[in-house]
Tab-separated table of C-alpha atoms in Angstrom:
chain	number	residue	atom	x	y	z
A	287	MET	CA	-0.005	0.002	0.001
A	288	ARG	CA	1.265	3.491	-0.773
A	289	PHE	CA	-0.007	7.017	-0.107
A	290	HIS	CA	-1.355	9.484	-2.632
A	291	ALA	CA	-1.790	13.168	-1.837
A	292	TYR	CA	-3.833	15.990	-3.322
A	293	SER	CA	-2.944	19.613	-3.637
A	294	SER	CA	-5.483	21.019	-1.205
A	295	LEU	CA	-2.526	20.422	1.151
A	296	LYS	CA	-4.711	19.520	4.099
A	297	MET	CA	-3.265	16.897	6.391
A	298	ASN	CA	-6.464	14.895	5.973
A	299	SER	CA	-6.079	15.098	2.188
A	300	PHE	CA	-4.158	11.841	2.051
A	301	TYR	CA	-5.697	8.492	1.289
A	302	PRO	CA	-4.091	5.085	0.707
A	303	ILE	CA	-3.992	3.567	-2.733
A	304	ARG	CA	-3.770	-0.173	-3.260
A	305	GLU	CA	-1.201	-1.491	-5.701
A	306	ASN	CA	-3.979	-2.167	-8.235
A	307	GLY	CA	-4.701	1.562	-8.247
A	308	GLN	CA	-8.028	1.424	-6.398
A	309	LYS	CA	-8.660	3.947	-3.679
A	310	CYS	CA	-9.195	2.379	-0.244
A	311	MET	CA	-11.090	5.274	1.271
A	312	SER	CA	-11.749	8.934	0.737
A	313	ILE	CA	-11.008	11.200	3.675
A	314	ASP	CA	-11.200	14.619	2.100
A	315	ARG	CA	-13.773	15.530	-0.526
A	316	ASP	CA	-12.123	18.875	-1.241
A	317	ILE	CA	-9.753	17.480	-3.880
A	318	LYS	CA	-8.264	19.695	-6.521
A	319	ARG	CA	-5.619	17.730	-8.464
A	320	PRO	CA	-3.237	14.882	-7.676
A	321	TYR	CA	0.321	15.514	-6.583
A	322	ASN	CA	3.127	14.101	-8.644
A	323	SER	CA	5.586	11.593	-7.170
A	324	ASN	CA	7.919	14.314	-5.900
A	325	HIS	CA	5.135	15.874	-3.836
A	326	CYS	CA	4.367	12.451	-2.425
A	327	ARG	CA	8.003	11.891	-1.442
A	328	THR	CA	8.038	15.225	0.392
A	329	ILE	CA	4.848	14.375	2.231
A	330	GLN	CA	5.984	10.797	2.882
A	331	PHE	CA	9.107	12.239	4.533
A	332	ILE	CA	6.904	14.008	7.052
A	333	PHE	CA	4.932	10.855	7.749
A	334	ASP	CA	8.156	8.868	8.103
A	335	CYS	CA	9.420	11.341	10.733
A	336	LEU	CA	6.178	11.713	12.670
A	337	VAL	CA	3.623	9.306	14.117
A	338	ILE	CA	0.305	11.076	14.455
A	339	GLU	CA	-2.327	9.937	16.969
A	340	GLY	CA	-5.238	11.985	18.248
A	341	GLY	CA	-3.788	15.122	16.679
A	342	ARG	CA	-0.612	14.856	18.754
A	343	VAL	CA	2.860	14.027	17.532
A	344	LEU	CA	4.490	11.071	19.275
A	345	LYS	CA	8.220	10.581	19.585
A	346	ASP	CA	9.552	8.933	16.469
A	347	LYS	CA	11.929	6.010	16.507
A	348	ARG	CA	14.935	8.166	15.710
A	349	LEU	CA	14.341	10.376	18.728
A	350	LYS	CA	13.835	7.328	20.973
A	351	ILE	CA	17.197	5.976	19.847
A	352	MET	CA	18.897	9.294	20.593
A	353	GLU	CA	17.307	9.471	24.036
A	354	ALA	CA	18.362	5.889	24.788
A	355	ALA	CA	21.912	6.645	23.650
A	356	MET	CA	22.032	9.770	25.773
A	357	HIS	CA	20.895	7.842	28.861
A	358	LEU	CA	23.378	5.015	28.354
A	359	PHE	CA	26.278	7.306	27.438
A	360	SER	CA	25.542	9.269	30.623
A	361	SER	CA	25.291	6.243	32.933
A	362	LYS	CA	27.892	3.881	31.426
A	363	GLY	CA	30.170	6.076	29.380
A	364	TYR	CA	30.590	6.272	25.627
A	365	PHE	CA	33.144	3.476	25.195
A	366	SER	CA	31.302	1.088	27.535
A	367	THR	CA	28.033	1.411	25.640
A	368	SER	CA	27.413	-0.767	22.581
A	369	VAL	CA	24.960	-0.170	19.743
A	370	GLN	CA	23.252	-3.455	20.717
A	371	GLU	CA	22.616	-2.110	24.223
A	372	ILE	CA	21.152	1.096	22.811
A	373	ALA	CA	18.850	-0.924	20.549
A	374	GLU	CA	17.688	-3.159	23.409
A	375	TYR	CA	17.119	-0.207	25.717
A	376	CYS	CA	14.665	1.484	23.331
A	377	GLY	CA	13.113	-1.747	22.049
A	378	VAL	CA	14.326	-1.715	18.446
A	379	SER	CA	16.622	-3.941	16.443
A	380	LYS	CA	20.298	-3.183	16.027
A	381	GLY	CA	19.632	-2.829	12.297
A	382	SER	CA	17.070	-0.108	13.009
A	383	VAL	CA	19.737	1.940	14.788
A	384	TYR	CA	21.999	1.696	11.758
A	385	THR	CA	19.074	2.698	9.529
A	386	PHE	CA	19.149	6.133	11.171
A	387	PHE	CA	22.825	6.424	12.156
A	388	ASP	CA	25.868	5.208	10.247
A	389	SER	CA	27.919	4.561	13.380
A	390	LYS	CA	28.044	5.069	17.135
A	391	GLU	CA	30.145	8.200	16.547
A	392	ALA	CA	27.440	9.578	14.211
A	393	LEU	CA	24.839	8.867	16.891
A	394	LEU	CA	26.922	10.731	19.477
A	395	LEU	CA	27.159	13.741	17.161
A	396	GLU	CA	23.393	13.705	16.644
A	397	VAL	CA	22.779	13.591	20.413
A	398	PHE	CA	25.077	16.588	20.881
A	399	GLN	CA	23.372	18.441	18.023
A	400	TYR	CA	19.903	17.583	19.324
A	401	ASN	CA	20.666	19.016	22.786
A	402	HIS	CA	22.335	22.082	21.317
A	403	GLU	CA	19.441	22.853	18.981
A	404	LYS	CA	16.908	22.358	21.778
A	405	MET	CA	18.651	25.013	23.814
A	406	MET	CA	18.980	27.351	20.815
A	407	ASP	CA	15.279	26.994	20.036
A	408	ARG	CA	14.421	28.048	23.585
A	409	ALA	CA	16.873	30.936	23.306
A	410	ARG	CA	15.262	32.167	20.093
A	411	SER	CA	11.844	32.260	21.712
A	412	VAL	CA	13.302	34.444	24.475
A	413	ILE	CA	15.127	36.863	22.165
A	414	LEU	CA	11.967	37.324	20.075
A	415	ASN	CA	9.936	38.293	23.124
A	416	GLN	CA	9.995	42.076	22.785
A	417	SER	CA	7.345	42.491	25.504
A	418	ILE	CA	9.998	42.244	28.233
A	419	SER	CA	12.910	44.559	28.945
A	420	PRO	CA	16.446	43.947	27.586
A	421	GLU	CA	17.588	43.147	31.124
A	422	GLU	CA	14.877	40.484	31.500
A	423	ARG	CA	15.713	38.993	28.097
A	424	PHE	CA	19.382	38.760	29.013
A	425	GLU	CA	18.651	37.072	32.337
A	426	LYS	CA	16.185	34.634	30.756
A	427	MET	CA	18.775	33.716	28.121
A	428	ILE	CA	21.300	32.950	30.862
A	429	ILE	CA	18.735	30.792	32.653
A	430	VAL	CA	17.998	28.887	29.419
A	431	GLU	CA	21.688	28.083	28.982
A	432	LEU	CA	22.258	27.105	32.616
A	433	GLU	CA	19.114	24.952	32.665
A	434	GLY	CA	20.228	23.150	29.509
A	435	LEU	CA	23.622	22.392	31.013
A	436	LYS	CA	22.172	21.446	34.392
A	437	ASP	CA	19.508	19.114	32.940
A	438	ASN	CA	22.135	17.270	30.888
A	439	LYS	CA	25.032	17.462	33.341
A	440	ASP	CA	25.474	13.670	33.601
A	441	PHE	CA	25.747	13.366	29.833
A	442	PHE	CA	28.208	16.224	29.452
A	443	ASN	CA	30.302	15.163	32.457
A	444	THR	CA	30.622	11.567	31.242
A	445	ILE	CA	31.307	12.448	27.627
A	446	SER	CA	33.886	15.100	28.509
A	447	ARG	CA	35.919	12.396	30.244
A	448	SER	CA	35.626	9.832	27.449
A	449	LEU	CA	35.171	11.747	24.211
A	450	PRO	CA	36.311	9.766	21.158
A	451	GLY	CA	39.321	11.450	19.603
A	452	ASN	CA	38.557	11.246	15.890
A	453	ASN	CA	38.782	14.327	13.692
A	454	GLN	CA	35.043	14.503	13.026
A	455	ILE	CA	34.265	14.734	16.742
A	456	ARG	CA	36.993	17.329	17.326
A	457	LEU	CA	35.764	19.455	14.412
A	458	PHE	CA	32.199	19.211	15.648
A	459	MET	CA	33.156	20.330	19.157
A	460	LYS	CA	35.169	23.213	17.693
A	461	ASN	CA	32.133	24.335	15.690
A	462	ILE	CA	29.873	24.060	18.749
A	463	ARG	CA	32.275	26.226	20.735
A	464	ARG	CA	32.381	28.824	17.952
A	465	THR	CA	28.597	28.795	17.769
A	466	MET	CA	28.347	29.416	21.503
A	467	VAL	CA	30.877	32.256	21.367
A	468	ASN	CA	28.890	33.928	18.585
A	469	TRP	CA	25.645	33.270	20.417
A	470	HIS	CA	26.985	35.143	23.459
A	471	LYS	CA	28.350	37.935	21.281
A	472	HIS	CA	25.008	38.508	19.560
A	473	ILE	CA	23.151	38.397	22.869
A	474	LEU	CA	25.399	41.161	24.192
A	475	GLU	CA	24.940	43.235	21.028
A	476	ASP	CA	21.165	42.800	21.249
A	477	ILE	CA	21.041	43.849	24.890
A	478	PHE	CA	23.696	46.580	25.125
A	479	GLY	CA	23.640	47.960	21.576
A	480	ASP	CA	26.268	50.367	20.210
A	481	GLU	CA	27.961	51.029	23.538
A	482	VAL	CA	29.364	47.504	23.639
A	483	ARG	CA	30.395	47.270	19.985
A	484	PRO	CA	34.028	48.579	20.169
A	485	ASN	CA	34.819	46.155	23.009
A	486	ILE	CA	32.428	43.391	22.018
A	487	TRP	CA	34.989	40.596	22.007
A	488	ASP	CA	36.554	41.627	25.312
A	489	VAL	CA	33.125	41.669	26.944
A	490	THR	CA	32.108	38.416	25.231
A	491	PHE	CA	35.023	36.433	26.622
A	492	MET	CA	34.678	38.020	30.060
A	493	PHE	CA	31.009	37.014	29.996
A	494	GLN	CA	32.016	33.479	28.963
A	495	GLY	CA	34.514	33.318	31.832
A	496	ILE	CA	31.828	34.266	34.349
A	497	MET	CA	29.402	31.728	32.848
A	498	LYS	CA	32.039	28.996	32.936
A	499	GLU	CA	32.649	29.343	36.687
A	500	TYR	CA	28.962	29.442	37.604
A	501	THR	CA	28.349	26.468	35.316
A	502	HIS	CA	31.088	24.513	37.095
A	503	LEU	CA	29.511	25.210	40.489
A	504	ILE	CA	26.055	24.187	39.284
A	505	THR	CA	26.895	21.109	37.167
A	506	GLN	CA	30.166	19.749	38.567
A	507	GLU	CA	29.874	20.585	42.261
A	508	GLN	CA	26.043	20.582	42.169
A	509	LYS	CA	25.732	23.641	44.397
A	510	PRO	CA	22.048	24.479	45.095
A	511	LEU	CA	22.150	27.950	43.559
A	512	SER	CA	19.111	29.909	42.402
A	513	LEU	CA	19.408	30.264	38.624
A	514	SER	CA	17.408	33.503	38.621
A	515	GLU	CA	19.727	35.016	41.252
A	516	VAL	CA	22.783	33.830	39.327
A	517	ALA	CA	21.385	35.314	36.100
A	518	HIS	CA	20.726	38.682	37.776
A	519	ALA	CA	24.204	38.763	39.310
A	520	ILE	CA	25.757	37.986	35.932
A	521	TYR	CA	23.734	40.740	34.256
A	522	GLU	CA	24.887	43.313	36.833
A	523	SER	CA	28.512	42.194	36.442
A	524	VAL	CA	28.432	42.335	32.651
A	525	ASP	CA	26.666	45.715	32.710
A	526	ALA	CA	29.420	47.076	34.964
A	527	ILE	CA	32.075	45.702	32.585
A	528	VAL	CA	30.354	47.316	29.586
A	529	GLN	CA	30.177	50.707	31.310
A	530	LYS	CA	33.794	50.509	32.468
A	531	ARG	CA	35.199	49.380	29.102
A	532	LYS	CA	33.217	51.538	26.694
A	533	ARG	CA	35.768	54.386	26.670
A	534	LYS	CA	38.813	52.131	26.573
A	535	GLU	CA	40.699	50.603	23.672
A	536	PRO	CA	39.807	46.942	23.112
A	537	VAL	CA	42.294	44.240	24.095
A	538	ILE	CA	40.796	42.018	21.385
A	539	PRO	CA	40.322	44.226	18.279
A	540	LEU	CA	37.674	43.309	15.724
A	541	LYS	CA	40.259	42.639	13.002
A	542	VAL	CA	41.759	39.648	14.833
A	543	MET	CA	38.330	38.001	15.057
A	544	ASP	CA	37.534	37.996	11.344
A	545	GLU	CA	36.631	34.312	11.234
A	546	TYR	CA	34.108	34.845	14.046
A	547	GLU	CA	32.817	38.120	12.625
A	548	ALA	CA	31.878	36.328	9.408
A	549	SER	CA	29.410	34.086	11.247
A	550	PRO	CA	25.753	35.081	10.797
A	551	ASN	CA	23.700	36.389	13.707
A	552	PRO	CA	21.406	33.498	14.666
A	553	PHE	CA	18.806	35.893	16.080
A	554	SER	CA	18.481	38.561	13.382
A	555	PHE	CA	16.377	39.044	10.279
A	556	ASP	CA	14.837	41.914	8.352
A	557	GLU	CA	11.616	42.582	10.270
A	558	LYS	CA	10.208	44.551	7.292
A	559	GLU	CA	10.454	41.467	5.082
A	560	THR	CA	7.395	39.215	5.098
A	561	VAL	CA	7.571	35.439	5.309
A	562	GLU	CA	6.368	35.229	1.705
A	563	GLU	CA	9.082	37.625	0.481
A	564	PHE	CA	11.752	35.753	2.414
A	565	ILE	CA	10.629	32.421	0.967
A	566	GLN	CA	10.638	33.800	-2.567
A	567	ARG	CA	14.218	34.947	-2.016
A	568	LEU	CA	15.089	31.503	-0.693
A	569	LYS	CA	13.562	29.885	-3.787
A	570	ARG	CA	15.632	32.106	-6.064
A	571	LYS	CA	18.757	30.980	-4.225
A	572	LEU	CA	17.738	27.339	-4.642
A	573	HIS	CA	17.459	27.770	-8.414
A	574	HIS	CA	21.243	28.200	-8.514
A	575	PHE	CA	21.929	25.077	-6.460
A	576	LYS	CA	23.973	22.361	-8.126
A	577	MET	CA	21.871	19.322	-7.327
A	578	ASP	CA	19.763	16.715	-9.024
A	579	ASN	CA	16.612	18.244	-10.559
A	580	THR	CA	14.375	15.730	-8.792
A	581	GLU	CA	15.914	16.601	-5.435
A	582	LYS	CA	15.617	20.316	-6.176
A	583	GLU	CA	11.959	19.937	-7.102
A	584	GLU	CA	11.337	18.006	-3.889
A	585	LEU	CA	12.990	20.805	-1.917
A	586	MET	CA	10.796	23.401	-3.644
A	587	ASP	CA	7.713	21.299	-2.869
A	588	SER	CA	8.666	21.217	0.802
A	589	ILE	CA	8.941	25.011	0.853
A	590	GLN	CA	5.589	25.380	-0.908
A	591	LEU	CA	3.980	23.071	1.629
A	592	LEU	CA	5.441	25.280	4.371
A	593	VAL	CA	4.023	28.433	2.739
A	594	GLU	CA	0.518	27.032	2.486
A	595	GLU	CA	0.562	25.688	6.027
A	596	ASP	CA	1.718	29.078	7.329
A	597	GLN	CA	-1.225	30.755	5.558
A	598	ARG	CA	-3.755	28.735	7.543
A	599	GLU	CA	-5.637	30.600	10.263
A	600	HIS	CA	-4.276	28.099	12.796
A	601	PRO	CA	-0.985	26.708	11.453
A	602	ARG	CA	-0.012	23.287	12.775
A	603	MET	CA	3.354	23.866	14.378
A	604	PHE	CA	4.304	20.174	14.420
A	605	LEU	CA	4.061	20.135	10.627
A	606	ILE	CA	5.988	23.397	10.221
A	607	LYS	CA	8.718	22.094	12.549
A	608	ALA	CA	8.960	18.836	10.573
A	609	ILE	CA	9.404	20.700	7.279
A	610	LEU	CA	11.968	23.091	8.785
A	611	THR	CA	13.907	20.123	10.176
A	612	HIS	CA	13.951	18.621	6.685
A	613	LEU	CA	15.132	21.889	5.126
A	614	SER	CA	17.845	22.467	7.735
A	615	GLY	CA	19.503	19.275	6.532
A	616	TYR	CA	20.807	21.275	3.546
A	617	SER	CA	23.890	23.042	4.899
A	618	ASP	CA	23.937	25.715	2.159
A	619	ILE	CA	20.595	27.141	3.288
A	620	LYS	CA	20.768	26.388	7.019
A	621	PRO	CA	21.225	30.066	8.051
A	622	GLU	CA	18.182	31.027	5.935
A	623	VAL	CA	16.152	28.185	7.437
A	624	GLU	CA	17.040	29.370	10.946
A	625	ASN	CA	15.948	32.919	10.085
A	626	LEU	CA	12.750	31.527	8.585
A	627	ARG	CA	12.142	29.614	11.806
A	628	LEU	CA	12.465	32.879	13.747
A	629	MET	CA	10.065	34.683	11.433
A	630	LEU	CA	7.471	31.913	11.677
A	631	VAL	CA	7.696	31.782	15.475
A	632	LYS	CA	7.190	35.544	15.675
A	633	GLU	CA	4.306	35.441	13.197
A	634	THR	CA	2.631	32.576	15.054
A	635	ASN	CA	2.952	34.520	18.316
A	636	LYS	CA	1.224	37.502	16.678
A	637	LYS	CA	-1.593	35.256	15.409
A	638	GLY	CA	-2.001	33.881	18.903
A	639	MET	CA	-2.217	37.401	20.344
A	640	ARG	CA	-4.841	38.383	17.756
A	641	THR	CA	-6.887	35.291	18.607
A	642	HIS	CA	-6.598	36.101	22.318
A	643	ASP	CA	-7.732	39.707	21.704
A	644	LYS	CA	-10.872	38.466	19.978
């Protein structure tokens, strides 16, 4: 049995087709025209990633495997955990694990990436909340980071002591560190504005030093500190540093940080640009991609599905997230996808506020 989809693009616009071509059942009478095979592959991807029951998205097998790996890596250590044990822990076959992950090292990278992106998603929702003061945003961002590290302290502690030493892992950790440095830099620019700019790298690394010591107390020594009090103390310290340094020459000039300066701001986008305009610009960029035409068409179909879902009065966020996850797998457009994610979150928040006002 296979699935066929129709271009009304409603989630209930899918019905199964038997191999002899007969329709098993009709769910949606509002049918316009059939999708071609590329549309079906795009939609099938979403169904492969998500299990839908009662309108709620359940954890897919891939996520269960990552969660099992994270638990076992935390409790037993990376080298003492086998792929077979991971499979048994989450109730799947060893072959199923290798269906999603090429190796144990690849699984470790995915677990790291999963935790990192979870924290970044929470951070984006904070930075987009313009209803609170810059001071509150800064403190909430600190709490998000400390909570993420605290909640996963066993995993990070164990892995830091037994991290595999291959080049791929080392490169990944280097990129994560660079991402975090830029994240902190852009937070400071967002909160303190022009007055921090000449000394931005000095303040960034001083901020990181403060965060590192509090993180050690909370995660390594497990001191029962109030995260909100820690966040407020850090804000006051950083604010004092900014005020003290703003009329001084930087120790770390901008020119020596070129490779960091080139990194995009993960929290910024042109607020005057609409989602539709941004997506059209993204499509134009995709036209110049060197990839198989079938794959390019599938990518375009995914974006179109995203557009039409966003235009609904009540967009289904689980579907939007699934499509964005699919798109973010293309490294050449990952920054654009992240900006699009920000725009959609902000737009959805506005829709929610309008609904509440009614």
